[in-house]
Short mmCIF file of C-alpha atoms in Angstrom, two decimals:
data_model
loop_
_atom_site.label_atom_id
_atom_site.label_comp_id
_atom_site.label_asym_id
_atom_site.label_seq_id
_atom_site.Cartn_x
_atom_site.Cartn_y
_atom_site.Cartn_z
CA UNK A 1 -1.78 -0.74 9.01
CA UNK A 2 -2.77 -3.62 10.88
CA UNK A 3 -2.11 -6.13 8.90
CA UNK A 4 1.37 -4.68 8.30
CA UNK A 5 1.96 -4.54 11.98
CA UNK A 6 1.16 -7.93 12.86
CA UNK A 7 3.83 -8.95 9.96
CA UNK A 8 6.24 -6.61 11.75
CA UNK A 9 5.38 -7.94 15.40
CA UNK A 10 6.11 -11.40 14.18
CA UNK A 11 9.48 -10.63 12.29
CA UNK A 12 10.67 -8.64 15.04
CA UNK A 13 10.37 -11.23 17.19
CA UNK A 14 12.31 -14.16 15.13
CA UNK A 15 15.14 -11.12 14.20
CA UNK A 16 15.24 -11.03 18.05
CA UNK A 17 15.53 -14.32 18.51
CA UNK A 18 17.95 -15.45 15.43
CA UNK A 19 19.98 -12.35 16.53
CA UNK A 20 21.94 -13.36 13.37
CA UNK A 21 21.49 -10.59 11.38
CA UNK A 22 19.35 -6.94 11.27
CA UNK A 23 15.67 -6.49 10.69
CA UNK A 24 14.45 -3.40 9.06
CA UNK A 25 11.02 -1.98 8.53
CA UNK A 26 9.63 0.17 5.68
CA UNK A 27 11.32 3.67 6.66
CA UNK A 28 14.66 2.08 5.99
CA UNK A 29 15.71 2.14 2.84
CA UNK A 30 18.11 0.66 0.21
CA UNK A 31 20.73 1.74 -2.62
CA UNK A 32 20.56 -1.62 -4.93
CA UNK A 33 23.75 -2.86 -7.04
CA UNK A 34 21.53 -1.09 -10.16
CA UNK A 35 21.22 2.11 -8.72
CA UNK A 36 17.55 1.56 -7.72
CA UNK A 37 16.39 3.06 -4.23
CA UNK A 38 14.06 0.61 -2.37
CA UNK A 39 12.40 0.63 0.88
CA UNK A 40 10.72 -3.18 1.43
CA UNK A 41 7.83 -3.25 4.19
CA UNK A 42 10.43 -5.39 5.50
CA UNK A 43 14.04 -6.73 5.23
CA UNK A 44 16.86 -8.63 6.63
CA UNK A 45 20.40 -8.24 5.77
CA UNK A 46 23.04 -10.72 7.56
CA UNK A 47 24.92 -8.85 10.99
CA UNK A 48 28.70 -9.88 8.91
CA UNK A 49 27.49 -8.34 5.71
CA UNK A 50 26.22 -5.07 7.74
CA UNK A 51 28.59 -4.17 9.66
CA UNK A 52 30.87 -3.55 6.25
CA UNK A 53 28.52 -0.54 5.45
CA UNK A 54 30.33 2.76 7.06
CA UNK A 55 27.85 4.09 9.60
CA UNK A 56 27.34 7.39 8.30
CA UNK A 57 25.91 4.82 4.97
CA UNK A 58 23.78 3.33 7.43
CA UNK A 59 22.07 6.32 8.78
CA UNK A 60 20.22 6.81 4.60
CA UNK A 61 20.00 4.44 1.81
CA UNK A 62 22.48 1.86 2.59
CA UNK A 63 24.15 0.47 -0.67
CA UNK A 64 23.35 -3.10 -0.14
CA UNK A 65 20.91 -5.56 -0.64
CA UNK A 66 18.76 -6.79 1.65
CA UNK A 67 18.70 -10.89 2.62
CA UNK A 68 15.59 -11.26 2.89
CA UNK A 69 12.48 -8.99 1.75
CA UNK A 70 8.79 -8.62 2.18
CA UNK A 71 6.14 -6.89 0.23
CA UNK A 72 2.34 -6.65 1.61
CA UNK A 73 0.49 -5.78 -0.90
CA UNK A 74 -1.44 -2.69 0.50
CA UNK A 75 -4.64 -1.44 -1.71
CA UNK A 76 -3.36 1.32 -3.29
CA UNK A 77 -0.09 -1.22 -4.95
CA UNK A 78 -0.24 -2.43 -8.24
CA UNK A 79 0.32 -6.30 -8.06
CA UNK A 80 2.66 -5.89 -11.01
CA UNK A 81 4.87 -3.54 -10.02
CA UNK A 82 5.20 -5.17 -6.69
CA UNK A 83 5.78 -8.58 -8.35
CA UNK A 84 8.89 -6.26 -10.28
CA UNK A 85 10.46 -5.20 -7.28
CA UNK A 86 10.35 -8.64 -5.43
CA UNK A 87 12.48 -10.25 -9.26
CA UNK A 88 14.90 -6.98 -9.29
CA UNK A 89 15.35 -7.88 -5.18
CA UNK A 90 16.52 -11.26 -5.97
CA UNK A 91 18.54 -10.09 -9.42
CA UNK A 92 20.23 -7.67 -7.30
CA UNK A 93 21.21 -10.65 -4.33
CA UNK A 94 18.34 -10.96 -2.06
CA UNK A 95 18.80 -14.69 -1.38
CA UNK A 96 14.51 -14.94 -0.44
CA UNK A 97 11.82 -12.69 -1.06
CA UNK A 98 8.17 -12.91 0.06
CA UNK A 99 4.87 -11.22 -2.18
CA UNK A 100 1.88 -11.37 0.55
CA UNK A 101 -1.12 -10.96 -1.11
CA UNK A 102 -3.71 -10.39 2.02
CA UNK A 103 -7.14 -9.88 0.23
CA UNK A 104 -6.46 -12.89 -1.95
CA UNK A 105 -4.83 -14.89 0.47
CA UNK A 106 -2.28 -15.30 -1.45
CA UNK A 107 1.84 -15.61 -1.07
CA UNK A 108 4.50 -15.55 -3.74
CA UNK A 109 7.84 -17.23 -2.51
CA UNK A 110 11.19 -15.36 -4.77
CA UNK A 111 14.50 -17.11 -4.88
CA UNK A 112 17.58 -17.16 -7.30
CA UNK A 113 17.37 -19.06 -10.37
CA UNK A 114 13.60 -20.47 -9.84
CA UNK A 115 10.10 -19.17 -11.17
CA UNK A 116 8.34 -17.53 -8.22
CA UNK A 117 6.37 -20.39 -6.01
CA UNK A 118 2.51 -19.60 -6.26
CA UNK A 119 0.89 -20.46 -2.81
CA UNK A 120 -2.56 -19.85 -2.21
CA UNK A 121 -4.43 -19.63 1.78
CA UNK A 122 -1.40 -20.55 3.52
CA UNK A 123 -1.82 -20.93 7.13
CA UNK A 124 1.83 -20.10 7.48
CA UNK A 125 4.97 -19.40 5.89
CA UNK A 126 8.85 -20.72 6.85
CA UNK A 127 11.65 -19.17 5.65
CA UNK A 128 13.86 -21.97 5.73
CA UNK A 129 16.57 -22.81 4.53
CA UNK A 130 17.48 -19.63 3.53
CA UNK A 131 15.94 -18.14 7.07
CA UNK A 132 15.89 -20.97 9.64
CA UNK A 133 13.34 -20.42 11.92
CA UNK A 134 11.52 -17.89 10.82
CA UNK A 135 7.95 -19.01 10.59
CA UNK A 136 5.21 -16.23 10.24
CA UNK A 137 1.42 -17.20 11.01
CA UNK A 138 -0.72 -15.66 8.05
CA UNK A 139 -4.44 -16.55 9.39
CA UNK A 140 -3.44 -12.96 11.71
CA UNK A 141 -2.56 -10.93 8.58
CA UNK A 142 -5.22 -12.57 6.08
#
């Protein structure tokens, strides 16, 4: 819980920021292009790209893709199944995905068309260029 908090403290405060598009935390969750429901620990889905979805969509599983995701791994996750969601994510349009790893200190950056990037103790994380700005400081999650 605290670990995920701090993650959503520090995303809140770039989606604030940015203001270019909607954050959304794990109660919000998603109707993917291949039927699959999905509720990341976090996403971000571009303002243009939500406003198409009819608000009485938005209100339950929105049929859309997120952006942007994030999974923490929590202990009760298997590491498989997590790294499963974060490649349907991206098959399904997710432009960037994140796999935080907290007890091994460990991140897996997901984008379209290239093998997951493997990057152990980061200090940080950007998200550019697919999320300018967005810069999340891991030493208060690890």
């Amino acid at each position: 819980g605290r670990r995920g908090f701090e993650l959503t403290v520090q995303f809140g405060d770039w989606v604030r920021r940015d203001a270019r598009g909607v954050g959304f935390d794990s109660s919000a969750g998603f109707l993917l292009p291949n039927g699959a429901e999905r509720s990341p620990d976090l996403a971000w889905i571009e303002r243009s790209r939500w406003a198409q979805i009819p608000p009485e969509q938005q209100r339950r599983f929105a049929p859309i893709c997120p952006d942007f995701v994030v999974e923490l791994l929590s202990p009760r996750d298997d590491v498989g199944e997590i790294q499963a969601k974060l490649r349907e994510y991206i098959a399904c349009g997710a432009r960037l995905g994140w796999f935080i790893d907290p007890d091994r200190r460990r991140l897996e950056v997901y984008r379209p068309g290239r093998p997951p990037e493997m990057v152990e103790n980061p200090a940080t994380i950007a998200g550019d260029p697919e999320m300018p700005g967005l810069v999340i400081d891991l030493t208060r999650i690890f």
